Short mmCIF file of C-alpha atoms in Angstrom, two decimals:
data_model
loop_
_atom_site.label_atom_id
_atom_site.label_comp_id
_atom_site.label_asym_id
_atom_site.label_seq_id
_atom_site.Cartn_x
_atom_site.Cartn_y
_atom_site.Cartn_z
CA MET A 43 99.97 111.11 62.58
CA THR A 44 102.32 108.52 62.90
CA ARG A 45 102.61 105.88 65.63
CA ARG A 46 105.97 107.23 66.94
CA GLN A 47 104.52 110.24 67.52
CA TRP A 48 101.86 109.09 69.58
CA TRP A 49 103.83 107.01 71.29
CA ALA A 50 106.64 110.24 72.05
CA THR A 51 103.00 112.26 73.60
CA TYR A 52 101.75 109.47 75.61
CA LEU A 53 105.19 109.23 77.06
CA ARG A 54 105.72 112.86 77.79
CA LEU A 55 102.25 112.62 78.90
CA PHE A 56 104.16 111.37 82.35
CA ALA A 57 106.06 114.19 82.61
CA VAL A 58 103.30 117.15 81.86
CA GLN A 59 103.56 118.18 85.48
CA GLY A 60 107.46 118.80 85.17
CA SER A 61 107.38 122.32 85.84
CA TRP A 62 104.14 122.43 87.89
CA ASN A 63 104.48 125.70 89.43
CA TYR A 64 101.81 128.91 90.91
CA GLU A 65 102.09 131.01 87.83
CA THR A 66 101.74 129.02 84.89
CA MET A 67 100.57 125.31 86.46
CA LEU A 68 100.65 122.85 83.73
CA GLY A 69 101.13 124.95 81.07
CA ASN A 70 104.54 124.39 80.20
CA GLY A 71 103.72 120.73 80.41
CA ILE A 72 101.13 121.14 78.41
CA ALA A 73 103.27 122.81 75.67
CA PHE A 74 105.86 119.65 76.26
CA CYS A 75 103.84 116.91 75.72
CA LEU A 76 101.71 118.85 72.30
CA GLU A 77 105.33 119.38 70.70
CA PRO A 78 105.73 115.72 69.54
CA LEU A 79 102.16 116.41 67.80
CA LEU A 80 102.96 119.04 66.04
CA THR A 81 105.94 118.80 64.12
CA THR A 82 104.29 118.45 60.72
CA LEU A 83 102.78 122.52 60.85
CA PRO A 84 104.20 124.73 58.99
CA GLU A 85 106.72 126.50 61.13
CA GLU A 86 105.32 129.76 62.09
CA HIS A 87 102.30 127.97 62.97
CA ARG A 88 103.74 125.50 64.81
CA ARG A 89 105.41 128.58 66.86
CA ALA A 90 102.72 129.79 67.40
CA ALA A 91 100.57 127.08 68.55
CA VAL A 92 103.50 126.20 70.81
CA ALA A 93 103.66 130.03 72.32
CA ARG A 94 99.72 129.61 72.72
CA HIS A 95 100.29 125.95 74.88
CA ALA A 96 103.21 126.88 77.40
CA GLN A 97 100.74 129.46 78.72
CA TYR A 98 98.68 129.38 82.05
CA PHE A 99 96.64 125.65 82.00
CA ASN A 100 95.40 123.57 84.79
CA ALA A 101 93.55 119.85 85.26
CA HIS A 102 94.16 116.39 86.53
CA PRO A 103 97.47 115.13 84.94
CA TYR A 104 95.85 112.05 83.93
CA LEU A 105 92.93 113.77 82.06
CA ALA A 106 95.43 116.06 80.77
CA ALA A 107 95.59 114.03 77.94
CA VAL A 108 92.10 114.73 76.68
CA ALA A 109 93.30 118.53 76.56
CA VAL A 110 96.32 117.51 74.58
CA GLY A 111 94.63 115.06 72.31
CA SER A 112 91.71 118.24 71.63
CA LEU A 113 94.78 121.22 71.16
CA ALA A 114 96.65 118.86 68.79
CA ARG A 115 93.63 118.02 66.50
CA ALA A 116 92.67 122.07 66.92
CA GLU A 117 95.89 122.50 65.69
CA LEU A 118 96.02 119.96 63.17
CA ASP A 119 92.69 120.68 61.54
CA GLY A 120 93.73 125.02 61.66
CA GLU A 121 91.06 126.07 64.11
CA ASP A 122 90.65 129.19 64.83
CA PRO A 123 93.26 130.25 67.57
CA GLN A 124 90.40 132.32 69.64
CA ARG A 125 87.84 129.23 69.49
CA ILE A 126 91.43 126.72 70.82
CA GLU A 127 91.56 129.42 73.66
CA ARG A 128 88.25 129.53 74.57
CA PHE A 129 88.61 125.60 75.07
CA ARG A 130 91.69 125.69 76.93
CA THR A 131 89.81 128.13 79.27
CA ALA A 132 86.50 125.76 79.46
CA ALA A 133 88.33 122.52 79.80
CA CYS A 134 90.42 123.41 83.19
CA GLY A 135 87.47 122.65 84.86
CA PRO A 136 85.85 120.08 84.48
CA LEU A 137 89.32 118.06 83.55
CA GLY A 138 90.48 118.32 86.97
CA SER A 139 87.49 117.84 89.21
CA VAL A 140 86.33 114.95 86.89
CA GLY A 141 90.10 113.83 87.59
CA ASP A 142 90.25 114.22 90.90
CA GLN A 143 87.09 112.40 91.92
CA LEU A 144 87.94 109.59 89.02
CA VAL A 145 91.51 108.98 90.55
CA TRP A 146 92.70 110.63 94.03
CA ALA A 147 89.60 110.14 95.87
CA GLY A 148 88.44 107.41 93.99
CA TRP A 149 90.96 104.91 92.19
CA LEU A 150 94.44 105.83 94.60
CA PRO A 151 92.34 105.01 97.80
CA LEU A 152 90.86 101.55 96.87
CA CYS A 153 94.42 100.42 95.68
CA SER A 154 95.75 101.41 99.21
CA LEU A 155 93.11 99.63 100.50
CA LEU A 156 93.56 96.45 98.38
CA ALA A 157 97.00 96.34 99.38
CA LEU A 158 96.64 96.99 103.21
CA GLY A 159 93.78 94.15 102.86
CA ALA A 160 96.57 91.69 101.44
CA PHE A 161 99.25 92.58 103.81
CA GLY A 162 96.29 91.72 106.52
CA LEU A 163 95.78 88.26 105.01
CA GLY A 164 99.46 87.69 105.11
CA ALA A 165 101.18 89.12 101.77
CA THR A 166 104.90 89.53 101.26
CA PRO A 167 106.20 92.64 100.77
CA LEU A 168 106.75 91.82 97.51
CA VAL A 169 103.35 90.38 96.17
CA THR A 170 101.69 93.68 98.56
CA VAL A 171 103.62 95.96 96.42
CA CYS A 172 103.12 93.99 92.79
CA ILE A 173 99.12 94.23 94.18
CA PHE A 174 99.29 97.63 94.56
CA LEU A 175 101.28 99.25 91.95
CA GLY A 176 100.35 96.66 89.46
CA LEU A 177 96.45 97.46 90.12
CA TYR A 178 96.83 100.98 90.99
CA ASN A 179 98.89 101.51 87.14
CA VAL A 180 95.94 99.44 84.96
CA GLY A 181 94.15 102.10 85.49
CA HIS A 182 96.66 104.71 85.46
CA PHE A 183 97.92 103.75 81.94
CA ALA A 184 95.04 103.08 80.28
CA LEU A 185 93.26 106.21 81.53
CA ARG A 186 95.83 108.50 79.98
CA ALA A 187 95.99 106.05 76.73
CA TRP A 188 92.02 106.44 76.38
CA GLY A 189 92.72 109.93 77.08
CA LEU A 190 94.70 111.12 74.05
CA ARG A 191 93.24 108.81 71.77
CA VAL A 192 89.93 110.51 72.61
CA GLY A 193 91.30 113.75 72.62
CA LEU A 194 92.62 113.25 68.81
CA THR A 195 89.56 111.97 67.81
CA HIS A 196 87.24 114.58 69.03
CA GLY A 197 88.80 117.88 68.70
CA LEU A 198 87.39 120.44 70.12
CA ARG A 199 84.32 118.48 70.47
CA VAL A 200 85.52 116.46 73.33
CA ALA A 201 83.01 117.36 75.51
CA THR A 202 80.54 114.55 74.48
CA ALA A 203 83.61 111.53 75.19
CA LEU A 204 83.45 113.07 79.18
CA ALA A 205 79.89 111.78 79.66
CA ASN A 206 81.66 108.31 79.30
CA PRO A 207 79.79 105.88 82.10
CA VAL A 208 83.32 105.09 83.70
CA LEU A 209 84.23 109.23 84.31
CA ARG A 210 80.66 109.94 85.30
CA GLN A 211 79.60 106.83 87.41
CA GLY A 212 83.39 105.99 88.52
CA PRO A 213 83.71 107.93 91.69
CA ARG A 214 80.56 106.68 92.76
CA VAL A 215 80.57 102.82 92.01
CA ILE A 216 84.31 103.01 93.63
CA ALA A 217 83.31 104.59 96.45
CA PHE A 218 80.12 101.36 96.78
CA VAL A 219 83.61 99.15 96.60
CA ALA A 220 86.09 100.80 98.63
CA ALA A 221 83.70 101.77 101.73
CA PRO A 222 83.06 98.33 102.81
CA LEU A 223 86.53 97.20 101.57
CA ALA A 224 87.74 99.58 104.32
CA GLY A 225 85.62 98.29 106.74
CA VAL A 226 87.34 95.00 106.46
CA ALA A 227 91.25 96.13 105.10
CA ILE A 228 91.83 97.99 108.42
CA PRO A 229 91.41 96.11 110.51
CA LEU A 230 93.07 93.27 109.04
CA ALA A 231 95.99 95.34 108.55
CA LEU A 232 96.03 96.56 111.89
CA GLN A 233 96.30 93.01 113.17
CA ARG A 234 98.85 92.00 110.98
CA ALA A 235 100.81 95.06 112.44
CA ILE A 236 99.92 95.03 116.16
CA GLY A 237 100.81 91.10 116.23
CA PRO A 238 99.57 88.26 118.23
CA GLY A 239 96.81 89.73 121.25
CA ARG A 240 93.68 90.00 119.98
CA ALA A 241 92.21 92.12 123.04
CA VAL A 242 94.97 94.73 121.68
CA ALA A 243 93.57 95.28 118.34
CA GLY A 244 90.12 94.92 119.27
CA ALA A 245 90.70 98.54 121.41
CA VAL A 246 93.36 100.10 119.02
CA VAL A 247 89.66 99.82 116.67
CA VAL A 248 87.56 101.28 119.36
CA ALA A 249 90.37 103.79 120.16
CA ALA A 250 90.64 104.71 116.64
CA MET A 251 86.75 104.69 115.96
CA VAL A 252 86.32 106.98 118.63
CA GLY A 253 89.37 108.83 117.68
CA ALA A 254 88.61 109.24 114.15
CA ALA A 255 85.19 110.59 114.71
CA ALA A 256 86.32 113.23 117.09
CA LEU A 257 89.43 114.19 115.09
CA ALA A 258 86.25 114.86 112.49
CA ALA A 259 84.01 116.87 114.81
CA TYR A 260 86.73 118.74 116.01
CA THR A 261 88.67 119.77 113.20
CA ARG A 262 85.99 119.73 110.34
CA GLY A 263 88.73 119.45 108.00
CA ARG A 264 90.56 122.28 109.40
CA ALA A 265 93.40 120.34 110.67
CA GLN A 266 95.29 117.62 108.45
CA GLY A 267 95.47 114.42 110.24
CA TRP A 268 99.03 113.76 109.22
CA ARG A 269 99.72 116.56 110.77
CA VAL A 270 97.96 115.66 113.95
CA ALA A 271 99.50 112.52 113.79
CA LEU A 272 102.73 114.39 113.81
CA LEU A 273 102.28 116.46 116.94
CA ALA A 274 101.23 113.24 118.79
CA LEU A 275 103.76 111.10 118.13
CA ALA A 276 106.40 113.89 118.83
CA ILE A 277 104.18 114.09 122.77
CA PHE A 278 104.03 110.43 123.08
CA VAL A 279 108.55 109.49 121.95
CA PHE A 280 108.83 112.82 124.34
CA TYR A 281 106.85 110.85 127.07
CA SER A 282 108.64 107.84 126.48
CA VAL A 283 111.78 108.89 126.94
CA ALA A 284 111.98 111.78 129.01
CA ARG A 285 109.74 110.36 131.79
CA MET B 10 124.35 99.55 110.22
CA LEU B 11 123.85 102.86 109.27
CA ILE B 12 125.60 104.40 111.71
CA ASP B 13 128.85 106.78 112.94
CA GLY B 14 130.38 109.68 110.52
CA THR B 15 131.63 108.63 107.21
CA ALA B 16 129.64 104.90 107.11
CA LEU B 17 126.55 106.90 108.00
CA LEU B 18 126.85 109.44 105.15
CA LEU B 19 127.96 106.47 102.93
CA ASN B 20 124.66 104.30 103.85
CA ALA B 21 123.10 107.38 103.78
CA LEU B 22 123.75 108.10 99.78
CA PRO B 23 121.86 105.21 98.02
CA ILE B 24 119.07 105.79 100.14
CA ALA B 25 119.17 109.14 99.89
CA LEU B 26 119.05 108.14 95.97
CA LEU B 27 116.22 106.33 96.28
CA GLY B 28 114.32 109.06 98.01
CA ALA B 29 115.30 111.01 95.26
CA ILE B 30 113.41 109.29 92.53
CA LEU B 31 110.71 108.37 94.86
CA GLY B 32 110.11 111.86 95.70
CA LEU B 33 109.95 112.93 91.69
CA ASP B 34 107.04 110.19 91.57
CA MET B 35 105.01 112.74 93.85
CA VAL B 36 104.18 115.35 91.27
CA SER B 37 107.04 115.05 88.63
CA PHE B 38 107.55 112.60 86.99
CA PRO B 39 105.79 109.41 86.39
CA GLN B 40 103.43 109.69 88.83
CA ILE B 41 103.13 106.02 89.33
CA MET B 42 103.14 105.75 93.17
CA ILE B 43 105.78 104.34 93.99
CA ALA B 44 106.01 107.59 96.53
CA ARG B 45 103.38 106.39 98.44
CA PRO B 46 104.46 104.58 101.65
CA ILE B 47 103.55 101.44 101.04
CA VAL B 48 106.39 100.99 98.60
CA SER B 49 108.73 103.73 99.62
CA ALA B 50 108.74 102.28 102.71
CA THR B 51 109.36 98.87 101.94
CA ALA B 52 112.14 100.16 99.05
CA ALA B 53 113.87 101.59 101.81
CA GLY B 54 113.39 98.78 104.34
CA ALA B 55 114.54 96.11 101.74
CA PHE B 56 118.04 98.87 100.48
CA VAL B 57 118.69 98.45 104.40
CA GLY B 58 118.15 94.45 104.23
CA ARG B 59 114.55 93.90 106.30
CA PRO B 60 111.65 94.67 103.41
CA ALA B 61 109.58 93.16 105.62
CA ALA B 62 110.42 95.66 108.57
CA GLY B 63 110.22 98.33 105.76
CA LEU B 64 106.31 97.35 104.32
CA LEU B 65 105.30 96.80 108.38
CA ILE B 66 106.28 100.99 108.70
CA GLY B 67 104.96 101.23 105.30
CA VAL B 68 101.65 100.09 105.88
CA VAL B 69 100.94 102.13 109.38
CA LEU B 70 101.95 105.00 107.22
CA GLU B 71 99.62 104.65 104.57
CA LEU B 72 96.64 104.22 106.99
CA ILE B 73 97.67 107.90 107.35
CA ALA B 74 98.61 108.83 104.04
CA LEU B 75 94.92 107.96 102.81
CA GLU B 76 94.31 111.04 103.82
CA THR B 77 96.47 112.77 101.80
CA LEU B 78 94.56 113.73 98.38
CA PRO B 79 97.11 115.68 96.02
CA PHE B 80 95.00 118.19 94.51
CA GLY B 81 96.80 120.79 92.80
CA ALA B 82 97.98 123.47 94.64
CA SER B 83 97.43 122.49 97.80
CA ARG B 84 99.68 121.67 100.28
CA TYR B 85 100.30 117.96 101.42
CA ALA B 86 102.71 115.90 102.87
CA GLU B 87 105.58 114.00 99.90
CA TRP B 88 105.28 110.35 100.96
CA GLY B 89 107.99 109.47 98.32
CA THR B 90 111.03 111.02 100.51
CA ALA B 91 108.89 110.11 104.00
CA GLY B 92 108.47 106.75 103.37
CA ALA B 93 112.61 106.44 102.53
CA VAL B 94 113.53 107.63 105.61
CA GLY B 95 110.75 106.23 107.40
CA GLY B 96 111.66 102.68 106.28
CA ALA B 97 115.59 103.27 106.61
CA VAL B 98 115.38 104.41 110.51
CA PHE B 99 113.72 102.15 111.28
CA ALA B 100 114.99 98.92 109.06
CA ALA B 101 118.40 99.98 110.50
CA GLN B 102 117.35 99.62 114.48
CA PRO B 103 117.80 96.54 115.91
CA VAL B 104 114.90 93.45 115.21
CA GLY B 105 112.19 93.53 118.08
CA VAL B 106 113.60 96.75 120.22
CA PRO B 107 110.34 98.40 121.47
CA GLY B 108 110.82 102.27 120.18
CA ALA B 109 112.14 101.56 117.27
CA LEU B 110 108.52 101.92 115.60
CA PRO B 111 107.44 105.17 117.01
CA VAL B 112 110.66 106.36 116.22
CA GLY B 113 110.53 105.71 112.43
CA MET B 114 107.08 106.99 111.84
CA LEU B 115 108.23 110.39 113.99
CA ALA B 116 110.80 110.51 111.75
CA ALA B 117 109.16 109.51 108.83
CA LEU B 118 106.53 112.80 110.09
CA ALA B 119 108.73 115.33 110.48
CA THR B 120 110.28 114.33 106.88
CA ALA B 121 106.80 115.14 105.58
CA PHE B 122 106.41 118.16 106.69
CA CYS B 123 109.81 119.10 105.53
CA SER B 124 109.45 117.73 102.40
CA SER B 125 105.72 119.33 101.88
CA TRP B 126 107.63 122.65 102.70
CA SER B 127 110.77 122.21 99.89
CA MET B 128 107.68 121.23 97.22
CA VAL B 129 106.39 124.76 98.09
CA VAL B 130 109.96 126.36 97.49
CA VAL B 131 110.33 124.47 94.42
CA ARG B 132 107.32 125.42 92.84
CA LYS B 133 107.96 128.89 93.12
CA MET B 134 111.65 127.79 91.48
CA ASN B 135 109.82 126.74 88.99
CA ALA B 136 107.96 129.60 88.32
CA ARG B 137 111.44 131.79 88.30
CA ILE B 138 112.50 129.03 86.08
CA VAL B 139 109.54 129.81 83.27
CA ARG B 140 110.05 133.46 84.10
CA THR B 141 113.93 133.45 82.59
CA TYR B 142 112.44 131.69 79.57
CA ARG B 143 109.43 134.31 79.10
CA CYS B 144 110.74 135.63 75.54
CA ALA B 145 112.18 132.54 74.22
CA ILE B 146 108.53 130.83 75.21
CA ASP B 147 106.51 133.66 73.82
CA ALA B 148 108.69 133.55 70.38
CA GLY B 149 107.33 129.45 70.00
CA SER B 150 110.71 127.68 71.18
CA ALA B 151 109.97 124.10 71.59
CA GLU B 152 113.59 123.90 72.60
CA ALA B 153 112.67 126.43 75.80
CA VAL B 154 109.96 124.43 76.60
CA THR B 155 111.99 121.32 77.20
CA ASN B 156 114.66 122.80 78.95
CA ILE B 157 111.80 124.54 81.73
CA GLN B 158 110.86 120.66 81.53
CA LEU B 159 114.17 119.52 82.22
CA ARG B 160 115.38 121.94 84.51
CA CYS B 161 111.96 121.54 87.01
CA MET B 162 112.16 117.77 87.24
CA ALA B 163 116.25 117.85 87.64
CA LEU B 164 115.43 120.45 90.34
CA ASP B 165 112.63 118.46 92.27
CA PHE B 166 114.99 115.14 91.49
CA LEU B 167 117.85 117.36 93.56
CA ARG B 168 115.29 118.64 96.37
CA GLY B 169 114.19 114.60 97.24
CA PHE B 170 117.77 113.79 97.07
CA LEU B 171 118.44 116.67 99.65
CA VAL B 172 115.71 116.20 102.19
CA THR B 173 116.35 112.57 102.38
CA LEU B 174 119.66 112.90 102.75
CA VAL B 175 119.22 115.42 105.98
CA ALA B 176 116.57 113.45 106.87
CA LEU B 177 119.04 110.59 107.42
CA LEU B 178 121.30 112.39 108.51
CA ILE B 179 119.50 113.76 111.38
CA PHE B 180 117.36 110.48 112.27
CA VAL B 181 119.81 107.44 111.99
CA PRO B 182 121.75 108.54 115.01
CA LEU B 183 119.15 110.44 116.67
CA GLY B 184 116.96 107.29 116.16
CA ARG B 185 119.61 104.75 117.48
CA LEU B 186 119.93 107.78 120.65
CA LEU B 187 115.88 107.85 121.32
CA VAL B 188 115.48 103.82 121.07
CA ASN B 189 118.16 103.62 124.05
CA ARG B 190 116.01 105.67 126.09
CA TRP B 191 112.87 104.09 125.71
CA THR B 192 111.22 103.23 128.47
CA VAL B 193 107.67 102.64 127.16
CA ASP B 194 107.26 98.13 126.96
CA ALA B 195 106.64 97.02 123.27
CA VAL B 196 103.12 96.11 122.56
CA HIS B 197 102.27 99.65 124.12
CA ALA B 198 104.32 101.77 121.93
CA ARG B 199 103.21 100.10 118.69
CA ALA B 200 99.75 99.58 119.91
CA VAL B 201 99.68 103.73 120.64
CA VAL B 202 101.50 104.60 116.92
CA ILE B 203 98.54 101.96 114.82
CA THR B 204 96.06 103.84 117.17
CA VAL B 205 96.89 106.99 115.94
CA ALA B 206 97.19 105.85 112.56
CA ALA B 207 94.22 104.24 112.50
CA THR B 208 92.47 107.46 113.99
CA VAL B 209 93.91 109.39 110.95
CA ALA B 210 92.77 106.04 108.21
CA ALA B 211 89.11 105.95 109.34
CA SER B 212 88.62 110.06 109.17
CA ALA B 213 90.33 110.25 106.25
CA ILE B 214 87.87 107.40 105.07
CA TRP B 215 84.79 109.18 106.01
CA LYS B 216 85.93 112.27 104.33
CA ILE B 217 86.32 111.04 100.98
CA PHE B 218 83.65 108.46 101.07
CA HIS B 219 80.33 110.23 103.51
CA THR B 220 78.80 112.20 100.53
CA THR B 221 77.99 109.03 98.74
CA ALA B 222 74.56 107.47 99.90
CA ARG B 223 75.07 104.09 102.26
CA ALA B 224 79.00 104.74 102.45
CA GLY B 225 78.56 105.13 106.02
CA TRP B 226 76.96 101.93 106.43
CA LEU B 227 78.73 99.97 103.98
CA PHE B 228 81.95 100.71 106.08
CA LEU B 229 79.86 99.86 108.92
CA VAL B 230 79.03 96.24 107.30
CA GLY B 231 82.72 95.63 106.46
CA LEU B 232 83.44 96.72 110.01
CA VAL B 233 81.80 93.02 111.36
CA GLY B 234 83.21 91.39 108.38
CA GLY B 235 86.77 92.01 109.25
CA GLY B 236 85.41 91.76 112.90
CA ILE B 237 84.32 88.27 112.12
CA TRP B 238 87.18 87.36 110.38
CA ILE B 239 89.35 88.24 112.73
CA ALA B 240 87.46 86.57 115.65
CA LEU B 241 87.40 83.45 113.18
CA GLN B 242 91.56 82.94 113.14
#
């Protein structure tokens, strides 16, 4: 494999969800990303591989890089198509749940909280945005590159690479860092957003804690918070305009 | 700035283009999180000439967006277009008017509601595009695979553009109208909005981290530390 092929695949990985849909989900995106790595295969073999990989597939978009690398290695090594199909089916669950826990429920909230904390400490718009995007994307770009590399190295035996401590312990470590950070960053951000008036900031924090407990207890995850916020703000705006 | 007929449309077009780029980032390409409201609202505020105002509403929206975990097929708010609309509507109001933040937030969340629905529509249309290419895909055509990818991304880009444009054309004049009739004072208006956002944020933090042992205590330790920091300032 040439460096050009690797980069072409890596860049395509950023568009792996470009055709996301409820029927094939990531399927077409996986075939799109694999295509540069399959150019050395004989025409008939390459066409069969593209057809195979454009079928249903689902995973976390960043860890889909692992699947793309593994599937490319398998195709280049001439693995049995049935074995490749079994791998595709088996990989969906782990690559989805590990990625969701590590990135969506870990790394992303952590970077958001750091940016909120920076805002609370008086950072300018440019600095706040750079902290968030810079930090988040160091992890993001590295995870995609790592996924593609381990996939291409291990092929269908990539399960051993998924035992990597970052993937196994990462969500827990991030939670230990993010929980106290949330306790510091949210009040700091609130105070700067509210402006002068410590009493108002204190009242907001107390009201928010009580409100959050009520929201968690009464909705039990049935209603999304942003919809509740939309309703509450619509009522408030109506009250202020109509009274 | 963003007012009246043709001027409104002309001013809305670049922000709609920005909304299209930010909306595309949410799922399709490249997912570098410029769609998060702390970025999208700041960028829209900068377009209107007030990045600090964009950041302020972006931070409040980000508190709400902490809850959004974009898990696969689940339906969630699309913050790229919402942040762009919220940032532009808020930054377009005169500085210091009491109703600007609540109205900007309402515009952003209403846009999030519509763009969440529009994503479902686009995903169904993507499936239709894939079906039209089914024979070519089954024959292993790499060209068909690339065409599907490009058409679906173009569709998502168009979705973001239209959602942002329509939302701006509605909420900029409506926002001006609501702000002019606003009666609650600035301190209380801002406190209500931020309390709502902080409530969702605290609930989100609990939802995300409550399964981790001792995370609740760590959050409380942080909260005490943050409180002391604020008190000492």
